[in-house]
PDB file of C-alpha atoms and ligand atoms in Angstrom:
ATOM      1  CA  MET A   1      68.313 307.978 111.905  1.00  0.00           C
ATOM      2  CA  VAL A   2      67.655 305.184 109.812  1.00  0.00           C
ATOM      3  CA  THR A   3      69.628 301.760 110.455  1.00  0.00           C
ATOM      4  CA  LYS A   4      71.195 299.680 107.014  1.00  0.00           C
ATOM      5  CA  LEU A   5      68.941 296.972 108.389  1.00  0.00           C
ATOM      6  CA  SER A   6      65.887 299.252 107.657  1.00  0.00           C
ATOM      7  CA  PHE A   7      67.025 300.670 104.690  1.00  0.00           C
ATOM      8  CA  PHE A   8      67.715 296.881 102.823  1.00  0.00           C
ATOM      9  CA  SER A   9      64.822 295.947 104.302  1.00  0.00           C
ATOM     10  CA  ALA A  10      62.583 298.737 103.042  1.00  0.00           C
ATOM     11  CA  ILE A  11      64.669 297.499  99.502  1.00  0.00           C
ATOM     12  CA  ALA A  12      63.319 294.072  99.945  1.00  0.00           C
ATOM     13  CA  SER A  13      59.700 294.735 100.979  1.00  0.00           C
ATOM     14  CA  VAL A  14      59.986 296.668  97.524  1.00  0.00           C
ATOM     15  CA  LEU A  15      61.357 293.860  95.591  1.00  0.00           C
ATOM     16  CA  LEU A  16      58.954 291.484  96.948  1.00  0.00           C
ATOM     17  CA  ALA A  17      55.607 293.236  95.497  1.00  0.00           C
ATOM     18  CA  THR A  18      57.093 293.800  92.707  1.00  0.00           C
ATOM     19  CA  ALA A  19      58.019 289.889  91.608  1.00  0.00           C
ATOM     20  CA  CYS A  20      54.732 289.750  90.138  1.00  0.00           C
ATOM     21  CA  ASN A  21      54.976 293.193  87.883  1.00  0.00           C
ATOM     22  CA  THR A  22      55.565 292.943  84.027  1.00  0.00           C
ATOM     23  CA  HIS A  23      58.373 294.914  84.871  1.00  0.00           C
ATOM     24  CA  SER A  24      59.845 293.574  87.810  1.00  0.00           C
ATOM     25  CA  ALA A  25      62.602 292.081  85.491  1.00  0.00           C
ATOM     26  CA  TYR A  26      64.317 295.450  84.749  1.00  0.00           C
ATOM     27  CA  GLN A  27      63.119 297.151  88.453  1.00  0.00           C
ATOM     28  CA  ARG A  28      64.896 293.948  89.631  1.00  0.00           C
ATOM     29  CA  LYS A  29      67.869 295.641  88.383  1.00  0.00           C
ATOM     30  CA  ILE A  30      67.076 299.122  88.942  1.00  0.00           C
ATOM     31  CA  ALA A  31      66.120 298.386  92.931  1.00  0.00           C
ATOM     32  CA  HIS A  32      69.808 297.080  94.103  1.00  0.00           C
ATOM     33  CA  PRO A  33      71.380 300.351  94.529  1.00  0.00           C
ATOM     34  CA  ALA A  34      74.283 300.094  96.994  1.00  0.00           C
ATOM     35  CA  ASN A  35      72.967 303.465  98.971  1.00  0.00           C
ATOM     36  CA  PRO A  36      69.844 305.235  98.082  1.00  0.00           C
ATOM     37  CA  VAL A  37      72.437 308.855  97.202  1.00  0.00           C
ATOM     38  CA  VAL A  38      71.465 310.173  93.534  1.00  0.00           C
ATOM     39  CA  ALA A  39      74.059 313.829  93.521  1.00  0.00           C
ATOM     40  CA  HIS A  40      71.835 316.382  91.705  1.00  0.00           C
ATOM     41  CA  ARG A  41      73.558 317.789  88.562  1.00  0.00           C
ATOM     42  CA  GLY A  42      76.739 316.163  89.480  1.00  0.00           C
ATOM     43  CA  ALA A  43      78.752 316.373  93.279  1.00  0.00           C
ATOM     44  CA  PHE A  44      79.508 319.508  92.520  1.00  0.00           C
ATOM     45  CA  LYS A  45      78.756 321.401  95.706  1.00  0.00           C
ATOM     46  CA  LYS A  46      81.334 320.971  98.671  1.00  0.00           C
ATOM     47  CA  ASN A  47      84.233 321.102  96.230  1.00  0.00           C
ATOM     48  CA  ASN A  48      82.807 324.061  93.976  1.00  0.00           C
ATOM     49  CA  LEU A  49      82.855 322.310  90.772  1.00  0.00           C
ATOM     50  CA  PRO A  50      80.490 323.385  88.104  1.00  0.00           C
ATOM     51  CA  GLU A  51      76.792 322.264  87.931  1.00  0.00           C
ATOM     52  CA  ASN A  52      76.464 319.508  85.022  1.00  0.00           C
ATOM     53  CA  SER A  53      80.151 319.593  84.489  1.00  0.00           C
ATOM     54  CA  ILE A  54      81.964 316.734  83.732  1.00  0.00           C
ATOM     55  CA  ALA A  55      84.704 317.102  86.827  1.00  0.00           C
ATOM     56  CA  SER A  56      80.786 317.115  88.869  1.00  0.00           C
ATOM     57  CA  LEU A  57      80.381 313.924  87.525  1.00  0.00           C
ATOM     58  CA  ARG A  58      83.766 312.664  88.242  1.00  0.00           C
ATOM     59  CA  GLU A  59      83.279 313.299  91.992  1.00  0.00           C
ATOM     60  CA  ALA A  60      79.875 311.488  92.069  1.00  0.00           C
ATOM     61  CA  ILE A  61      81.043 308.672  90.595  1.00  0.00           C
ATOM     62  CA  ARG A  62      83.776 309.094  93.213  1.00  0.00           C
ATOM     63  CA  LEU A  63      81.571 308.991  96.061  1.00  0.00           C
ATOM     64  CA  GLY A  64      80.197 305.870  95.087  1.00  0.00           C
ATOM     65  CA  CYS A  65      76.565 308.006  94.764  1.00  0.00           C
ATOM     66  CA  ALA A  66      74.058 305.030  93.312  1.00  0.00           C
ATOM     67  CA  GLY A  67      73.204 307.895  90.795  1.00  0.00           C
ATOM     68  CA  SER A  68      74.316 310.959  89.387  1.00  0.00           C
ATOM     69  CA  GLU A  69      71.541 313.441  87.374  1.00  0.00           C
ATOM     70  CA  PHE A  70      72.186 316.082  84.653  1.00  0.00           C
ATOM     71  CA  ASP A  71      70.568 318.122  82.174  1.00  0.00           C
ATOM     72  CA  VAL A  72      70.242 317.529  78.229  1.00  0.00           C
ATOM     73  CA  ARG A  73      69.120 319.947  75.570  1.00  0.00           C
ATOM     74  CA  MET A  74      69.663 319.941  72.252  1.00  0.00           C
ATOM     75  CA  THR A  75      71.589 322.931  69.942  1.00  0.00           C
ATOM     76  CA  ALA A  76      70.434 324.778  66.613  1.00  0.00           C
ATOM     77  CA  ASP A  77      72.708 322.445  64.665  1.00  0.00           C
ATOM     78  CA  ASP A  78      70.987 319.463  66.716  1.00  0.00           C
ATOM     79  CA  SER A  79      73.496 319.164  68.840  1.00  0.00           C
ATOM     80  CA  LEU A  80      73.043 317.462  72.578  1.00  0.00           C
ATOM     81  CA  VAL A  81      74.815 319.051  75.304  1.00  0.00           C
ATOM     82  CA  ILE A  82      74.213 318.880  78.917  1.00  0.00           C
ATOM     83  CA  ASN A  83      73.318 322.196  80.707  1.00  0.00           C
ATOM     84  CA  HIS A  84      70.067 323.425  83.168  1.00  0.00           C
ATOM     85  CA  ASP A  85      68.780 326.509  82.023  1.00  0.00           C
ATOM     86  CA  PRO A  86      67.310 326.575  78.264  1.00  0.00           C
ATOM     87  CA  ALA A  87      69.877 329.571  77.852  1.00  0.00           C
ATOM     88  CA  TYR A  88      73.768 329.067  77.981  1.00  0.00           C
ATOM     89  CA  HIS A  89      75.658 332.401  78.665  1.00  0.00           C
ATOM     90  CA  GLN A  90      72.718 334.212  77.698  1.00  0.00           C
ATOM     91  CA  LEU A  91      72.475 332.166  74.720  1.00  0.00           C
ATOM     92  CA  PRO A  92      68.853 330.517  74.442  1.00  0.00           C
ATOM     93  CA  ILE A  93      70.492 327.069  72.975  1.00  0.00           C
ATOM     94  CA  GLU A  94      67.475 326.030  70.935  1.00  0.00           C
ATOM     95  CA  LYS A  95      68.480 328.903  68.934  1.00  0.00           C
ATOM     96  CA  HIS A  96      72.444 328.745  69.413  1.00  0.00           C
ATOM     97  CA  SER A  97      75.186 325.810  67.456  1.00  0.00           C
ATOM     98  CA  TYR A  98      77.016 324.387  69.619  1.00  0.00           C
ATOM     99  CA  ALA A  99      79.875 326.333  67.919  1.00  0.00           C
ATOM    100  CA  GLU A 100      78.865 329.505  69.441  1.00  0.00           C
ATOM    101  CA  LEU A 101      78.459 327.854  72.652  1.00  0.00           C
ATOM    102  CA  LEU A 102      81.663 326.876  73.048  1.00  0.00           C
ATOM    103  CA  ALA A 103      83.465 330.542  73.100  1.00  0.00           C
ATOM    104  CA  PHE A 104      82.335 330.204  76.886  1.00  0.00           C
ATOM    105  CA  PRO A 105      83.735 327.320  79.227  1.00  0.00           C
ATOM    106  CA  LEU A 106      82.836 326.045  82.305  1.00  0.00           C
ATOM    107  CA  ALA A 107      84.614 327.937  85.266  1.00  0.00           C
ATOM    108  CA  ASN A 108      87.085 325.132  85.766  1.00  0.00           C
ATOM    109  CA  GLY A 109      87.960 325.390  81.756  1.00  0.00           C
ATOM    110  CA  GLU A 110      86.090 322.814  80.661  1.00  0.00           C
ATOM    111  CA  LYS A 111      83.587 323.120  77.536  1.00  0.00           C
ATOM    112  CA  ILE A 112      80.278 322.786  77.864  1.00  0.00           C
ATOM    113  CA  PRO A 113      79.953 318.605  77.705  1.00  0.00           C
ATOM    114  CA  THR A 114      78.405 317.385  75.032  1.00  0.00           C
ATOM    115  CA  LEU A 115      75.690 313.555  75.839  1.00  0.00           C
ATOM    116  CA  ARG A 116      78.848 312.336  74.056  1.00  0.00           C
ATOM    117  CA  GLU A 117      81.361 313.221  76.410  1.00  0.00           C
ATOM    118  CA  TYR A 118      79.266 313.194  79.132  1.00  0.00           C
ATOM    119  CA  LEU A 119      78.039 309.671  79.048  1.00  0.00           C
ATOM    120  CA  LEU A 120      81.903 308.402  78.076  1.00  0.00           C
ATOM    121  CA  ALA A 121      82.581 309.843  81.409  1.00  0.00           C
ATOM    122  CA  GLY A 122      80.015 307.906  83.250  1.00  0.00           C
ATOM    123  CA  LYS A 123      80.840 304.547  81.365  1.00  0.00           C
ATOM    124  CA  THR A 124      85.074 305.035  82.328  1.00  0.00           C
ATOM    125  CA  ASN A 125      85.966 303.779  86.283  1.00  0.00           C
ATOM    126  CA  ASN A 126      82.032 303.073  87.021  1.00  0.00           C
ATOM    127  CA  LYS A 127      80.658 300.025  88.395  1.00  0.00           C
ATOM    128  CA  THR A 128      78.405 301.984  90.920  1.00  0.00           C
ATOM    129  CA  THR A 129      76.726 305.194  89.455  1.00  0.00           C
ATOM    130  CA  THR A 130      73.498 305.102  87.511  1.00  0.00           C
ATOM    131  CA  LEU A 131      73.557 308.234  85.257  1.00  0.00           C
ATOM    132  CA  VAL A 132      69.940 310.032  85.927  1.00  0.00           C
ATOM    133  CA  VAL A 133      69.421 311.670  82.328  1.00  0.00           C
ATOM    134  CA  GLU A 134      66.921 314.897  82.496  1.00  0.00           C
ATOM    135  CA  ILE A 135      66.026 315.010  78.718  1.00  0.00           C
ATOM    136  CA  LYS A 136      64.754 318.913  79.341  1.00  0.00           C
ATOM    137  CA  PRO A 137      61.010 319.759  77.433  1.00  0.00           C
ATOM    138  CA  SER A 138      61.744 321.575  73.751  1.00  0.00           C
ATOM    139  CA  GLU A 139      61.010 325.365  74.307  1.00  0.00           C
ATOM    140  CA  THR A 140      60.161 325.220  70.396  1.00  0.00           C
ATOM    141  CA  SER A 141      57.790 322.086  69.872  1.00  0.00           C
ATOM    142  CA  LYS A 142      56.313 319.113  71.709  1.00  0.00           C
ATOM    143  CA  GLU A 143      58.000 317.732  68.029  1.00  0.00           C
ATOM    144  CA  ARG A 144      61.547 319.065  69.322  1.00  0.00           C
ATOM    145  CA  GLY A 145      60.898 317.442  72.659  1.00  0.00           C
ATOM    146  CA  LYS A 146      60.188 313.395  70.947  1.00  0.00           C
ATOM    147  CA  ARG A 147      63.168 314.079  68.317  1.00  0.00           C
ATOM    148  CA  ILE A 148      65.748 315.308  71.609  1.00  0.00           C
ATOM    149  CA  ALA A 149      64.659 311.404  73.232  1.00  0.00           C
ATOM    150  CA  GLU A 150      64.625 310.100  70.216  1.00  0.00           C
ATOM    151  CA  LYS A 151      68.569 311.007  69.520  1.00  0.00           C
ATOM    152  CA  VAL A 152      69.512 310.567  73.648  1.00  0.00           C
ATOM    153  CA  LEU A 153      68.291 307.200  73.176  1.00  0.00           C
ATOM    154  CA  ASP A 154      70.240 306.425  69.921  1.00  0.00           C
ATOM    155  CA  LEU A 155      72.949 307.423  71.384  1.00  0.00           C
ATOM    156  CA  VAL A 156      72.947 305.397  74.714  1.00  0.00           C
ATOM    157  CA  GLY A 157      71.751 302.318  72.612  1.00  0.00           C
ATOM    158  CA  ALA A 158      75.139 302.887  70.269  1.00  0.00           C
ATOM    159  CA  LEU A 159      77.339 303.301  73.403  1.00  0.00           C
ATOM    160  CA  HIS A 160      76.183 300.094  75.023  1.00  0.00           C
ATOM    161  CA  MET A 161      75.067 302.219  78.014  1.00  0.00           C
ATOM    162  CA  ARG A 162      71.339 301.329  77.962  1.00  0.00           C
ATOM    163  CA  LYS A 163      71.697 299.719  81.438  1.00  0.00           C
ATOM    164  CA  LYS A 164      73.803 302.490  83.150  1.00  0.00           C
ATOM    165  CA  VAL A 165      70.919 305.213  82.316  1.00  0.00           C
ATOM    166  CA  ILE A 166      67.371 305.720  83.587  1.00  0.00           C
ATOM    167  CA  TYR A 167      65.360 309.104  82.009  1.00  0.00           C
ATOM    168  CA  ILE A 168      63.634 311.217  84.042  1.00  0.00           C
ATOM    169  CA  SER A 169      61.774 314.410  82.538  1.00  0.00           C
ATOM    170  CA  PHE A 170      58.400 317.157  83.014  1.00  0.00           C
ATOM    171  CA  ASP A 171      57.447 315.655  79.854  1.00  0.00           C
ATOM    172  CA  TYR A 172      55.148 313.021  80.763  1.00  0.00           C
ATOM    173  CA  ASP A 173      54.171 313.020  76.681  1.00  0.00           C
ATOM    174  CA  MET A 174      58.090 312.261  76.616  1.00  0.00           C
ATOM    175  CA  LEU A 175      58.776 309.312  78.368  1.00  0.00           C
ATOM    176  CA  GLN A 176      55.510 307.298  77.476  1.00  0.00           C
ATOM    177  CA  HIS A 177      57.503 308.290  73.639  1.00  0.00           C
ATOM    178  CA  LEU A 178      60.670 306.623  75.470  1.00  0.00           C
ATOM    179  CA  HIS A 179      58.867 303.657  77.017  1.00  0.00           C
ATOM    180  CA  ASN A 180      56.976 303.031  73.661  1.00  0.00           C
ATOM    181  CA  LEU A 181      60.404 302.586  71.626  1.00  0.00           C
ATOM    182  CA  ASP A 182      62.044 300.305  73.973  1.00  0.00           C
ATOM    183  CA  ALA A 183      59.797 299.016  76.704  1.00  0.00           C
ATOM    184  CA  THR A 184      63.204 297.960  78.750  1.00  0.00           C
ATOM    185  CA  THR A 185      63.981 301.908  79.445  1.00  0.00           C
ATOM    186  CA  HIS A 186      63.850 303.079  83.026  1.00  0.00           C
ATOM    187  CA  THR A 187      61.692 306.418  83.600  1.00  0.00           C
ATOM    188  CA  GLN A 188      60.818 308.159  85.987  1.00  0.00           C
ATOM    189  CA  TYR A 189      58.716 311.125  86.286  1.00  0.00           C
ATOM    190  CA  LEU A 190      59.279 314.582  87.974  1.00  0.00           C
ATOM    191  CA  ASN A 191      56.071 316.741  87.724  1.00  0.00           C
ATOM    192  CA  GLY A 192      54.222 315.342  91.086  1.00  0.00           C
ATOM    193  CA  ASP A 193      51.403 315.102  89.526  1.00  0.00           C
ATOM    194  CA  LYS A 194      50.019 311.807  89.022  1.00  0.00           C
ATOM    195  CA  SER A 195      49.749 308.621  91.299  1.00  0.00           C
ATOM    196  CA  PRO A 196      52.235 305.902  91.417  1.00  0.00           C
ATOM    197  CA  LEU A 197      49.202 303.523  90.529  1.00  0.00           C
ATOM    198  CA  GLN A 198      48.859 306.140  87.021  1.00  0.00           C
ATOM    199  CA  LEU A 199      52.482 305.663  86.611  1.00  0.00           C
ATOM    200  CA  LYS A 200      52.450 302.039  86.456  1.00  0.00           C
ATOM    201  CA  GLN A 201      49.080 301.927  84.372  1.00  0.00           C
ATOM    202  CA  ASP A 202      50.898 304.057  81.415  1.00  0.00           C
ATOM    203  CA  GLY A 203      54.570 302.241  82.062  1.00  0.00           C
ATOM    204  CA  ILE A 204      56.308 304.192  83.916  1.00  0.00           C
ATOM    205  CA  ASN A 205      58.917 303.265  86.062  1.00  0.00           C
ATOM    206  CA  GLY A 206      59.375 305.598  89.027  1.00  0.00           C
ATOM    207  CA  ALA A 207      57.817 308.539  90.963  1.00  0.00           C
ATOM    208  CA  ASP A 208      61.153 311.203  90.819  1.00  0.00           C
ATOM    209  CA  TYR A 209      59.027 314.054  92.824  1.00  0.00           C
ATOM    210  CA  HIS A 210      59.679 316.968  94.757  1.00  0.00           C
ATOM    211  CA  TYR A 211      59.645 316.016  98.465  1.00  0.00           C
ATOM    212  CA  SER A 212      56.580 317.945  99.679  1.00  0.00           C
ATOM    213  CA  VAL A 213      54.398 315.765  96.918  1.00  0.00           C
ATOM    214  CA  PHE A 214      55.035 312.316  99.331  1.00  0.00           C
ATOM    215  CA  GLN A 215      54.474 315.785 102.159  1.00  0.00           C
ATOM    216  CA  LYS A 216      51.122 316.250 100.345  1.00  0.00           C
ATOM    217  CA  ASN A 217      49.598 312.462  99.331  1.00  0.00           C
ATOM    218  CA  PRO A 218      51.661 310.214 102.273  1.00  0.00           C
ATOM    219  CA  ASP A 219      49.578 307.808 100.532  1.00  0.00           C
ATOM    220  CA  TRP A 220      51.506 307.831  97.929  1.00  0.00           C
ATOM    221  CA  ILE A 221      54.502 306.047  99.056  1.00  0.00           C
ATOM    222  CA  GLN A 222      52.582 302.506 100.620  1.00  0.00           C
ATOM    223  CA  MET A 223      50.980 302.934  96.846  1.00  0.00           C
ATOM    224  CA  ALA A 224      53.953 302.658  94.496  1.00  0.00           C
ATOM    225  CA  LYS A 225      54.873 300.642  96.831  1.00  0.00           C
ATOM    226  CA  ASP A 226      52.208 298.134  96.581  1.00  0.00           C
ATOM    227  CA  ASN A 227      52.672 298.927  92.039  1.00  0.00           C
ATOM    228  CA  GLY A 228      56.519 298.376  91.950  1.00  0.00           C
ATOM    229  CA  ILE A 229      57.236 302.000  91.295  1.00  0.00           C
ATOM    230  CA  LEU A 230      60.434 303.884  92.432  1.00  0.00           C
ATOM    231  CA  LEU A 231      60.393 306.708  94.720  1.00  0.00           C
ATOM    232  CA  ASN A 232      62.903 309.415  94.428  1.00  0.00           C
ATOM    233  CA  ALA A 233      62.561 312.926  95.980  1.00  0.00           C
ATOM    234  CA  TRP A 234      64.311 315.894  94.611  1.00  0.00           C
ATOM    235  CA  THR A 235      66.253 318.064  95.898  1.00  0.00           C
ATOM    236  CA  VAL A 236      66.868 317.192  99.060  1.00  0.00           C
ATOM    237  CA  ASN A 237      69.475 318.878 101.714  1.00  0.00           C
ATOM    238  CA  ASP A 238      67.572 319.578 105.053  1.00  0.00           C
ATOM    239  CA  LYS A 239      68.469 316.744 107.061  1.00  0.00           C
ATOM    240  CA  ALA A 240      65.406 316.481 108.810  1.00  0.00           C
ATOM    241  CA  ILE A 241      63.940 315.917 105.529  1.00  0.00           C
ATOM    242  CA  MET A 242      66.679 313.138 104.826  1.00  0.00           C
ATOM    243  CA  ASP A 243      66.101 311.283 107.959  1.00  0.00           C
ATOM    244  CA  TRP A 244      62.161 311.036 106.776  1.00  0.00           C
ATOM    245  CA  LEU A 245      62.334 309.791 103.421  1.00  0.00           C
ATOM    246  CA  LEU A 246      64.996 307.245 104.160  1.00  0.00           C
ATOM    247  CA  SER A 247      63.321 305.741 107.120  1.00  0.00           C
ATOM    248  CA  ALA A 248      59.810 305.517 104.670  1.00  0.00           C
ATOM    249  CA  GLY A 249      61.832 303.139 102.717  1.00  0.00           C
ATOM    250  CA  PHE A 250      62.238 305.593  99.421  1.00  0.00           C
ATOM    251  CA  HIS A 251      64.847 303.979  96.639  1.00  0.00           C
ATOM    252  CA  TYR A 252      66.805 307.448  95.964  1.00  0.00           C
ATOM    253  CA  ILE A 253      66.900 310.587  97.185  1.00  0.00           C
ATOM    254  CA  THR A 254      68.435 313.788  94.994  1.00  0.00           C
ATOM    255  CA  THR A 255      70.067 315.654  96.661  1.00  0.00           C
ATOM    256  CA  ASN A 256      72.850 318.422  96.197  1.00  0.00           C
ATOM    257  CA  GLU A 257      75.009 317.102  98.758  1.00  0.00           C
ATOM    258  CA  PRO A 258      75.704 313.847  98.832  1.00  0.00           C
ATOM    259  CA  GLU A 259      78.919 313.188 101.102  1.00  0.00           C
ATOM    260  CA  GLY A 260      75.958 314.812 104.138  1.00  0.00           C
ATOM    261  CA  LEU A 261      73.145 311.848 102.827  1.00  0.00           C
ATOM    262  CA  PHE A 262      76.554 309.266 102.917  1.00  0.00           C
ATOM    263  CA  GLU A 263      77.150 309.993 106.896  1.00  0.00           C
ATOM    264  CA  LYS A 264      73.141 308.246 107.227  1.00  0.00           C
ATOM    265  CA  VAL A 265      73.250 305.161 105.252  1.00  0.00           C
TER     266      VAL A 265
HETATM  267 MG1   MG B   1      68.063 317.973  86.492  1.00  0.00          MG
END
């Protein structure tokens, strides 16, 4: 169990550590979440909502989550859509048009959301919840993946939502590309094979790793704090692991059970 005081003092110590960091101005903004709760694919589970639906995003916002995560892919005709798997109703998304995907509604009757629709839903009546945009690597080519990242960045900018989003990906090159296009982007790496020091050197802002990575490399927690790298762990539904991450001062914890995590913070 962690007290509110210890959580906020942990945040404060990281803020102090980042004060001399070149990314500190932007990280200060991000490092002030009122809570560490990130809803994985939206807050879908408790109310049996479809993952990555607008309904699950709205529920995460209603709960007051610090973040709500979702997955972006691009159709054959260059529409950005929200879906976790590479295929939607057995249609490989990169090989099919957006119109073809529309034949299959989500279980709650929503159509498969476009990124534009999702961002607009996340912009409405939302003062607390950062949108955590996972850009999936392209199955076709690295170049296509970069193009997806550029299109996502352009759309976020066009909707004036730069400060409302952070970007996460398993593709390190994609995150570096985003950073090179706009150094004010906030990026977190997912794959767990880079130390926090390496992330800092490459302009990446956060380590968003499977919690087992931090169990295997416990020294990375302090290394991240010393280098102004934000700590995030996925996908944590186990109460004991939540307690451990909270006591270790993680800024974010990504979970399918945001309601359970809220009971602890
Ligand atoms: Mg994801």
